[in-house]
Short mmCIF file of C-alpha atoms and ligand atoms in Angstrom, two decimals:
data_model
loop_
_atom_site.label_atom_id
_atom_site.label_comp_id
_atom_site.label_asym_id
_atom_site.label_seq_id
_atom_site.Cartn_x
_atom_site.Cartn_y
_atom_site.Cartn_z
CA UNK A 1 112.06 119.97 22.69
CA UNK A 2 111.63 122.30 20.36
CA UNK A 3 111.18 122.15 16.57
CA UNK A 4 111.79 123.51 13.92
CA UNK A 5 108.89 123.37 10.87
CA UNK A 6 109.29 123.88 7.52
CA UNK A 7 107.26 121.02 5.79
CA UNK A 8 103.91 121.91 6.94
CA UNK A 9 101.97 123.22 4.44
CA UNK A 10 101.23 126.85 4.64
CA UNK A 11 98.24 127.92 4.22
CA UNK A 12 96.90 131.38 5.37
CA UNK A 13 97.15 134.43 7.09
CA UNK A 14 100.44 135.08 6.87
CA UNK A 15 101.15 136.83 10.67
CA UNK A 16 99.81 133.10 12.08
CA UNK A 17 101.30 130.38 9.49
CA UNK A 18 99.24 127.47 9.78
CA UNK A 19 95.56 129.12 10.94
CA UNK A 20 92.83 126.98 9.56
CA UNK A 21 89.77 129.35 9.51
CA UNK A 22 86.03 129.30 7.83
CA UNK A 23 86.61 132.74 6.09
CA UNK A 24 88.87 132.15 4.66
CA UNK A 25 87.32 129.47 2.39
CA UNK A 26 84.00 131.79 2.78
CA UNK A 27 84.84 135.44 3.10
CA UNK A 28 81.72 135.67 3.00
CA UNK A 29 82.15 134.12 6.96
CA UNK A 30 84.52 136.59 8.42
CA UNK A 31 83.25 138.22 11.01
CA UNK A 32 85.74 142.15 11.82
CA UNK A 33 84.16 141.77 15.47
CA UNK A 34 85.36 145.25 17.59
CA UNK A 35 86.86 148.51 16.47
CA UNK A 36 90.75 149.23 17.36
CA UNK A 37 88.88 151.77 19.64
CA UNK A 38 85.70 149.22 20.92
CA UNK A 39 88.70 147.30 21.73
CA UNK A 40 90.33 150.26 23.69
CA UNK A 41 87.35 150.82 25.93
CA UNK A 42 86.17 146.89 26.23
CA UNK A 43 86.95 145.07 29.36
CA UNK A 44 89.12 142.27 29.68
CA UNK A 45 91.14 140.78 26.89
CA UNK A 46 89.59 142.36 23.54
CA UNK A 47 87.60 139.85 21.13
CA UNK A 48 89.26 138.00 18.57
CA UNK A 49 87.30 137.00 15.30
CA UNK A 50 88.94 135.41 13.70
CA UNK A 51 90.36 133.28 15.91
CA UNK A 52 87.41 132.93 18.51
CA UNK A 53 85.15 131.92 14.95
CA UNK A 54 81.73 129.71 16.67
CA UNK A 55 82.86 126.95 14.60
CA UNK A 56 85.84 126.73 15.11
CA UNK A 57 89.42 127.36 14.28
CA UNK A 58 91.85 124.92 14.17
CA UNK A 59 95.11 125.46 14.50
CA UNK A 60 97.65 122.79 12.93
CA UNK A 61 101.75 122.67 14.33
CA UNK A 62 105.20 120.29 14.57
CA UNK A 63 104.63 118.02 16.73
CA UNK A 64 107.27 114.84 18.05
CA UNK A 65 109.22 112.58 14.89
CA UNK A 66 107.85 114.67 11.65
CA UNK A 67 103.88 114.61 12.68
CA UNK A 68 101.82 117.96 13.30
CA UNK A 69 99.13 118.34 16.47
CA UNK A 70 96.20 120.39 15.81
CA UNK A 71 94.11 122.44 18.45
CA UNK A 72 90.67 123.47 17.84
CA UNK A 73 90.93 127.74 18.75
CA UNK A 74 88.10 128.25 21.50
CA UNK A 75 88.59 130.93 23.36
CA UNK A 76 91.38 133.99 23.01
CA UNK A 77 92.49 135.03 27.23
CA UNK A 78 94.71 137.12 26.26
CA UNK A 79 96.66 139.44 23.85
CA UNK A 80 99.38 141.67 24.42
CA UNK A 81 98.80 145.84 23.62
CA UNK A 82 102.52 146.75 22.97
CA UNK A 83 102.92 148.13 19.93
CA UNK A 84 106.65 147.46 19.86
CA UNK A 85 107.42 143.58 21.31
CA UNK A 86 106.41 139.77 21.94
CA UNK A 87 102.47 140.36 20.55
CA UNK A 88 102.05 138.03 22.68
CA UNK A 89 97.97 136.11 22.07
CA UNK A 90 97.31 133.49 25.22
CA UNK A 91 94.31 131.16 23.70
CA UNK A 92 92.29 127.92 25.18
CA UNK A 93 92.67 125.21 23.05
CA UNK A 94 91.52 121.08 23.03
CA UNK A 95 93.19 118.61 21.50
CA UNK A 96 91.08 116.95 18.19
CA UNK A 97 92.98 113.51 18.32
CA UNK A 98 90.04 110.92 17.46
CA UNK A 99 88.01 111.60 21.02
CA UNK A 100 90.60 112.56 22.25
CA UNK A 101 90.71 109.73 25.13
CA UNK A 102 92.76 107.88 27.36
CA UNK A 103 95.69 106.93 25.53
CA UNK A 104 96.37 111.49 24.70
CA UNK A 105 99.16 112.27 27.41
CA UNK A 106 96.93 115.83 26.62
CA UNK A 107 93.75 113.69 27.41
CA UNK A 108 92.14 115.37 30.96
CA UNK A 109 94.30 119.08 30.86
CA UNK A 110 92.86 122.74 30.43
CA UNK A 111 94.58 123.87 27.51
CA UNK A 112 95.89 127.45 25.89
CA UNK A 113 98.46 127.68 22.73
CA UNK A 114 100.85 130.72 23.39
CA UNK A 115 101.47 132.79 20.54
CA UNK A 116 104.96 135.36 20.08
CA UNK A 117 106.98 137.40 18.14
CA UNK A 118 109.68 137.04 19.55
CA UNK A 119 114.22 137.61 18.26
CA UNK A 120 115.14 134.44 16.12
CA UNK A 121 117.38 134.54 18.44
CA UNK A 122 115.60 134.50 21.97
CA UNK A 123 115.96 132.11 24.27
CA UNK A 124 112.72 130.06 24.52
CA UNK A 125 110.80 130.04 28.07
CA UNK A 126 110.99 126.30 27.97
CA UNK A 127 114.83 126.09 27.23
CA UNK A 128 114.43 128.12 30.77
CA UNK A 129 111.16 125.69 32.86
CA UNK A 130 113.49 122.62 31.74
CA UNK A 131 116.46 124.11 33.94
CA UNK A 132 114.12 124.28 36.52
CA UNK A 133 113.09 121.19 35.95
CA UNK A 134 116.94 119.41 36.56
CA UNK A 135 116.96 121.65 39.63
CA UNK A 136 113.69 121.07 41.45
CA UNK A 137 114.18 117.18 42.87
CA UNK A 138 113.82 116.91 47.17
CA UNK A 139 113.37 119.68 48.76
CA UNK A 140 113.62 122.43 46.12
CA UNK A 141 110.71 120.73 44.00
CA UNK A 142 107.80 122.67 45.75
CA UNK A 143 109.32 125.44 43.56
CA UNK A 144 106.51 123.22 39.85
CA UNK A 145 103.73 123.90 42.09
CA UNK A 146 104.68 128.41 41.55
CA UNK A 147 105.69 127.68 37.41
CA UNK A 148 104.28 127.47 34.70
CA UNK A 149 104.12 123.55 32.80
CA UNK A 150 104.79 123.52 29.00
CA UNK A 151 103.30 120.45 28.05
CA UNK A 152 104.80 121.64 23.98
CA UNK A 153 106.56 123.69 22.51
CA UNK A 154 107.44 125.51 18.97
CA UNK A 155 109.07 127.38 16.24
CA UNK A 156 107.28 129.01 12.94
CA UNK A 157 109.98 131.10 10.45
CA UNK A 158 108.53 133.25 8.84
CA UNK A 159 108.28 132.02 4.75
CA UNK A 160 109.98 133.68 1.57
CA UNK A 161 107.81 136.19 0.50
CA UNK A 162 106.27 138.08 3.77
CA UNK A 163 106.18 141.43 5.13
CA UNK A 164 109.30 140.52 7.89
CA UNK A 165 111.44 138.69 5.28
CA UNK A 166 111.77 141.51 2.72
CA UNK A 167 112.52 143.55 5.00
CA UNK A 168 115.50 141.50 6.16
CA UNK A 169 116.63 141.92 2.92
CA UNK A 170 116.07 145.47 2.55
CA UNK A 171 117.87 146.18 5.98
CA UNK A 172 119.72 143.07 7.05
CA UNK A 173 121.59 143.04 10.50
CA UNK A 174 119.65 146.25 11.42
CA UNK A 175 115.92 143.86 10.95
CA UNK A 176 115.35 141.37 13.34
CA UNK A 177 114.36 138.84 12.53
CA UNK A 178 111.14 137.54 14.11
CA UNK A 179 109.86 133.45 14.36
CA UNK A 180 106.55 132.91 15.78
CA UNK A 181 106.83 131.14 18.92
CA UNK A 182 104.13 128.88 20.15
CA UNK A 183 103.89 126.59 22.99
CA UNK A 184 100.62 124.38 24.52
CA UNK A 185 100.68 125.69 28.04
CA UNK A 186 98.13 124.43 31.18
CA UNK A 187 95.59 126.54 31.61
CA UNK A 188 96.36 129.13 34.75
CA UNK A 189 93.40 131.19 36.00
CA UNK A 190 94.15 134.82 36.21
CA UNK A 191 94.52 137.43 39.67
CA UNK A 192 91.32 138.16 39.76
CA UNK A 193 90.39 134.52 40.43
CA UNK A 194 91.10 135.63 43.64
CA UNK A 195 87.83 136.62 46.72
CA UNK A 196 90.39 138.34 49.36
CA UNK A 197 93.17 139.84 50.05
CA UNK A 198 95.28 137.55 52.07
CA UNK A 199 94.89 134.96 48.77
CA UNK A 200 95.97 137.59 47.10
CA UNK A 201 99.54 138.07 49.45
CA UNK A 202 99.74 134.45 49.90
CA UNK A 203 100.12 134.73 45.65
CA UNK A 204 102.27 138.17 45.91
CA UNK A 205 104.41 136.14 48.70
CA UNK A 206 104.34 132.79 46.22
CA UNK A 207 105.60 134.78 43.48
CA UNK A 208 108.23 136.44 45.77
CA UNK A 209 109.74 132.35 46.77
CA UNK A 210 110.00 131.43 43.08
CA UNK A 211 111.33 134.28 41.62
CA UNK A 212 114.11 133.71 44.17
CA UNK A 213 114.67 130.32 43.76
CA UNK A 214 114.73 130.62 39.78
CA UNK A 215 117.14 133.54 39.89
CA UNK A 216 119.55 131.63 43.31
CA UNK A 217 118.81 128.54 41.49
CA UNK A 218 119.05 127.27 37.81
CA UNK A 219 119.70 131.59 37.67
CA UNK A 220 117.12 133.41 35.62
CA UNK A 221 116.46 136.18 36.06
CA UNK A 222 112.12 137.68 34.66
CA UNK A 223 112.53 140.73 34.11
CA UNK A 224 108.86 141.74 33.25
CA UNK A 225 106.79 141.51 36.51
CA UNK A 226 103.36 142.14 36.31
CA UNK A 227 99.85 141.18 37.16
CA UNK A 228 99.31 140.05 33.60
CA UNK A 229 102.30 138.08 34.69
CA UNK A 230 101.49 137.24 38.07
CA UNK A 231 98.61 133.68 37.92
CA UNK A 232 96.61 131.11 40.41
CA UNK A 233 96.99 127.51 40.11
CA UNK A 234 94.43 125.45 42.04
CA UNK A 235 95.72 122.68 43.03
CA UNK A 236 94.06 119.81 45.63
CA UNK A 237 92.41 122.18 47.12
CA UNK A 238 95.30 125.16 47.47
CA UNK A 239 95.92 128.06 45.74
CA UNK A 240 99.37 128.62 44.03
CA UNK A 241 101.28 131.77 43.48
CA UNK A 242 102.54 131.23 39.99
CA UNK A 243 105.49 132.68 38.71
CA UNK A 244 104.42 132.45 34.68
CA UNK A 245 105.43 133.77 30.90
CA UNK A 246 109.19 133.62 31.00
CA UNK A 247 109.20 134.80 27.45
CA UNK A 248 111.78 137.72 28.22
CA UNK A 249 113.69 136.50 30.89
CA UNK A 250 117.58 135.34 30.73
CA UNK A 251 120.26 133.82 32.42
CA UNK A 252 121.50 135.64 34.76
CA UNK A 253 125.63 134.85 33.58
CA UNK A 254 124.57 136.65 29.94
CA UNK A 255 123.52 139.26 32.64
CA UNK A 256 127.10 139.68 33.95
CA UNK A 257 128.41 139.54 31.05
CA UNK A 258 127.16 142.27 29.43
CA UNK A 259 124.23 143.86 28.33
CA UNK A 260 122.48 140.24 26.18
CA UNK A 261 119.46 142.90 24.21
CA UNK A 262 119.50 146.47 22.94
CA UNK A 263 115.96 146.17 24.89
CA UNK A 264 115.09 147.43 27.78
CA UNK A 265 112.64 144.68 28.88
CA UNK A 266 108.66 144.64 30.75
CA UNK A 267 105.40 146.69 31.24
CA UNK A 268 105.70 150.10 31.61
CA UNK A 269 103.84 151.06 34.17
CA UNK A 270 105.81 148.48 36.37
CA UNK A 271 109.09 149.30 35.02
CA UNK A 272 111.72 149.65 38.08
CA UNK A 273 112.40 153.23 38.07
CA UNK A 274 115.60 153.05 36.19
CA UNK A 275 114.56 151.61 33.51
CA UNK A 276 112.85 155.07 31.65
CA UNK A 277 116.07 156.74 31.02
CA UNK A 278 116.96 156.76 27.92
CA UNK A 279 120.29 156.74 28.42
CA UNK A 280 119.60 153.20 31.05
CA UNK A 281 121.95 150.12 29.88
CA UNK A 282 121.47 148.17 31.74
CA UNK A 283 122.02 145.64 33.40
CA UNK A 284 118.76 144.50 34.63
CA UNK A 285 119.43 143.08 38.12
CA UNK A 286 117.75 141.41 40.87
CA UNK A 287 116.00 144.69 42.65
CA UNK A 288 114.64 145.69 39.55
CA UNK A 289 112.09 142.79 39.34
CA UNK A 290 111.17 143.39 43.31
CA UNK A 291 110.90 146.80 42.09
CA UNK A 292 108.25 145.98 39.73
CA UNK A 293 106.85 143.77 41.76
CA UNK A 294 106.49 146.92 44.16
CA UNK A 295 104.85 148.31 41.70
CA UNK A 296 102.04 145.48 41.51
CA UNK A 297 100.28 145.67 44.84
CA UNK A 298 100.66 148.70 44.69
CA UNK A 299 98.91 150.43 41.44
CA UNK A 300 96.52 147.61 42.64
CA UNK A 301 96.11 148.01 46.03
CA UNK A 302 95.60 151.79 45.28
CA UNK A 303 93.11 151.54 42.45
CA UNK A 304 90.71 148.48 43.49
CA UNK A 305 88.30 148.05 45.79
CA UNK A 306 88.38 144.15 45.26
CA UNK A 307 90.51 141.91 43.06
CA UNK A 308 88.12 142.10 39.76
CA UNK A 309 86.24 145.57 40.40
CA UNK A 310 88.00 149.22 39.12
CA UNK A 311 87.13 151.99 41.70
CA UNK A 312 85.55 154.26 40.08
CA UNK A 313 87.29 157.56 40.96
CA UNK A 314 90.14 156.84 42.77
CA UNK A 315 91.53 159.55 45.24
CA UNK A 316 93.07 162.75 43.75
CA UNK A 317 96.53 162.01 46.02
CA UNK A 318 100.19 163.20 44.71
CA UNK A 319 101.12 160.57 43.20
CA UNK A 320 98.29 159.72 41.16
CA UNK A 321 98.20 156.01 40.11
CA UNK A 322 95.32 156.04 37.62
CA UNK A 323 96.90 157.57 35.26
CA UNK A 324 100.75 155.73 35.59
CA UNK A 325 98.90 153.28 31.92
CA UNK A 326 98.87 156.18 30.12
CA UNK A 327 101.90 158.42 30.53
CA UNK A 328 104.97 158.28 28.90
CA UNK A 329 109.00 157.26 29.60
CA UNK A 330 109.28 161.07 31.13
CA UNK A 331 106.33 161.01 33.40
CA UNK A 332 107.08 157.43 35.08
CA UNK A 333 110.66 158.30 35.66
CA UNK A 334 109.60 161.70 38.17
CA UNK A 335 106.64 159.58 39.86
CA UNK A 336 108.45 157.25 40.30
CA UNK A 337 111.79 158.72 41.60
CA UNK A 338 110.36 161.18 44.21
CA UNK A 339 107.21 158.49 45.26
CA UNK A 340 111.15 156.95 46.61
CA UNK A 341 112.56 159.79 47.78
CA UNK A 342 109.87 160.44 50.08
CA UNK A 343 109.43 161.00 53.08
CA UNK A 344 106.84 159.79 55.10
CA UNK A 345 104.95 157.92 52.58
CA UNK A 346 101.68 156.66 52.72
CA UNK A 347 100.62 154.43 50.17
CA UNK A 348 96.06 155.01 49.58
CA UNK A 349 95.09 152.10 49.59
CA UNK A 350 91.30 151.03 49.14
CA UNK A 351 89.87 149.85 51.93
CA UNK A 352 90.19 146.29 50.93
CA UNK A 353 93.60 145.51 50.64
CA UNK A 354 94.15 147.37 54.06
CA UNK A 355 95.89 145.83 55.26
CA UNK A 356 99.04 145.93 51.92
CA UNK A 357 99.06 149.42 53.46
CA UNK A 358 102.73 147.80 56.00
CA UNK A 359 104.22 145.57 53.47
CA UNK A 360 103.48 148.69 51.03
CA UNK A 361 105.34 150.87 53.69
CA UNK A 362 107.56 149.25 54.59
CA UNK A 363 108.43 148.11 51.38
CA UNK A 364 109.56 151.79 50.34
CA UNK A 365 112.08 152.39 53.70
CA UNK A 366 114.01 149.76 52.20
CA UNK A 367 113.71 150.61 48.78
CA UNK A 368 114.83 154.18 49.62
CA UNK A 369 117.47 153.54 51.83
CA UNK A 370 118.99 151.00 49.14
CA UNK A 371 118.19 153.99 46.63
CA UNK A 372 120.48 156.21 48.64
CA UNK A 373 123.41 153.68 49.49
CA UNK A 374 123.25 152.76 45.76
CA UNK A 375 124.08 156.62 44.93
CA UNK A 376 126.88 157.01 47.82
CA UNK A 377 128.62 154.20 46.61
CA UNK A 378 128.31 155.35 43.27
CA UNK A 379 129.95 158.58 44.79
CA UNK A 380 132.36 156.81 46.01
CA UNK A 381 133.62 154.89 43.57
CA UNK A 382 133.76 158.43 41.60
CA UNK A 383 135.60 160.22 43.78
CA UNK A 384 138.05 157.44 44.19
CA UNK A 385 139.38 157.57 40.14
CA UNK A 386 139.47 161.81 40.52
CA UNK A 387 141.17 162.77 44.02
CA UNK A 388 143.01 161.08 47.22
CA UNK A 389 141.21 159.65 49.03
CA UNK A 390 139.79 156.25 50.27
CA UNK A 391 136.22 155.66 49.90
CA UNK A 392 134.55 153.01 53.21
CA UNK A 393 135.69 149.57 51.46
CA UNK A 394 131.72 148.77 52.09
CA UNK A 395 130.26 151.50 48.98
CA UNK A 396 133.28 150.65 47.01
CA UNK A 397 131.77 146.95 46.79
CA UNK A 398 127.89 147.63 46.87
CA UNK A 399 125.80 144.70 46.25
CA UNK A 400 123.33 146.38 42.92
CA UNK A 401 121.64 143.69 43.17
CA UNK A 402 119.90 144.74 46.34
CA UNK A 403 120.49 147.49 46.67
CA UNK A 404 124.06 147.10 49.82
CA UNK A 405 121.40 144.41 51.58
CA UNK A 406 118.80 147.02 51.77
CA UNK A 407 116.20 145.96 49.59
CA UNK A 408 117.24 142.02 49.57
CA UNK A 409 114.53 139.71 49.53
CA UNK A 410 115.48 138.53 52.61
CA UNK A 411 114.74 142.18 53.68
CA UNK A 412 111.59 141.61 50.96
CA UNK A 413 110.72 138.57 53.21
CA UNK A 414 110.95 140.01 56.80
CA UNK A 415 107.75 141.93 55.12
CA UNK A 416 105.38 139.94 53.19
CA UNK A 417 105.78 136.85 55.37
CA UNK A 418 102.93 137.73 57.73
CA UNK A 419 99.84 139.61 56.52
CA UNK A 420 97.30 140.95 58.26
CA UNK A 421 99.57 139.75 61.66
CA UNK A 422 99.41 135.85 60.38
CA UNK A 423 102.33 134.15 58.89
CA UNK A 424 101.13 133.35 55.05
CA UNK A 425 102.72 130.08 54.01
CA UNK A 426 106.60 130.53 53.42
CA UNK A 427 106.76 127.07 50.37
CA UNK A 428 110.68 126.47 50.70
ZN1 ZN B 1 94.35 114.39 21.70
#
């Protein structure tokens, strides 16, 4: 399914090969758009006047049988702010084929182009999703409502003479070559498209169910649970939570064999507390993703007065969530550890999200209990080596994925299958 492109004309910005934008032929038409400080201050995804040129930029990529396809770039829907990482951009696009009538396999579909710049050896989202599709048969077919639909995927290496190639020559093995990876996917809605707290609860519960299925059956771990990766699909008048963006995922077996990536993954405010330790070497486990889910729910429900509005002045509490987006590892590690080990902790959810208060309280209790047991199991394992004693076998065989069963999928479902005393839809 994945095509490599080496032979297409490479007339474009060095950073986005194959982009045909008007300003390249007529430099006076270049509109630089917002400055960096304006971008940071702007609400919503930053504008990109190069890609959103009113005349429309075209983007050509490799397709089947040595052919290419071209799409019209419409609007940048998402651009990551991270400095180091994949630099993902998601752009709404339209197929440019003549008339785009019934003969076109993308006719009538809402399309986005997703571009990212992963290390060249990273498994693509498409390969993970193909494996999910193979297993999502019969009683498992429900899960497809909760996964992205990828229509096409391609890789474009950087050509000679680009800064990448020069770095590689200079630093050799220390420099991980990146490629440009693109895909055409179905456009999904963000969480802001939801209107009620109950819809939001269903979307979170859907994502937890889907995430667990993918971990258990195709045995893939997501590793980047954050609000930007939780999307909504509307189908036949129903809304489904979608676990999106599997770019940082890994095969569970590869984790068991040892750490596969030099770098921890995730989005800083939502990372599990252990990941903020400089010495943390993994492995990334099921419970880390679920700890991230806890922070996603916590930050949304304590900092927002609805799904589309932030609180102008969040209440000052001992936990001060409004600064989490700006803080570094040391302070986040401390904040999270304090929260997770606190007695009688109560979330300061806003009125709109009040129904989530009980979810958060119970999830904190299960996490707290699991983290205590994790500490006990580590002491038991260490003490076994130095002194003669027989530690509790349960502590020696401690299941790290679920914190000894305290923070297991089953426990999380017990909390999340009900919202404001009414059952949510259980999908499986
Ligand atoms: Zn078409």
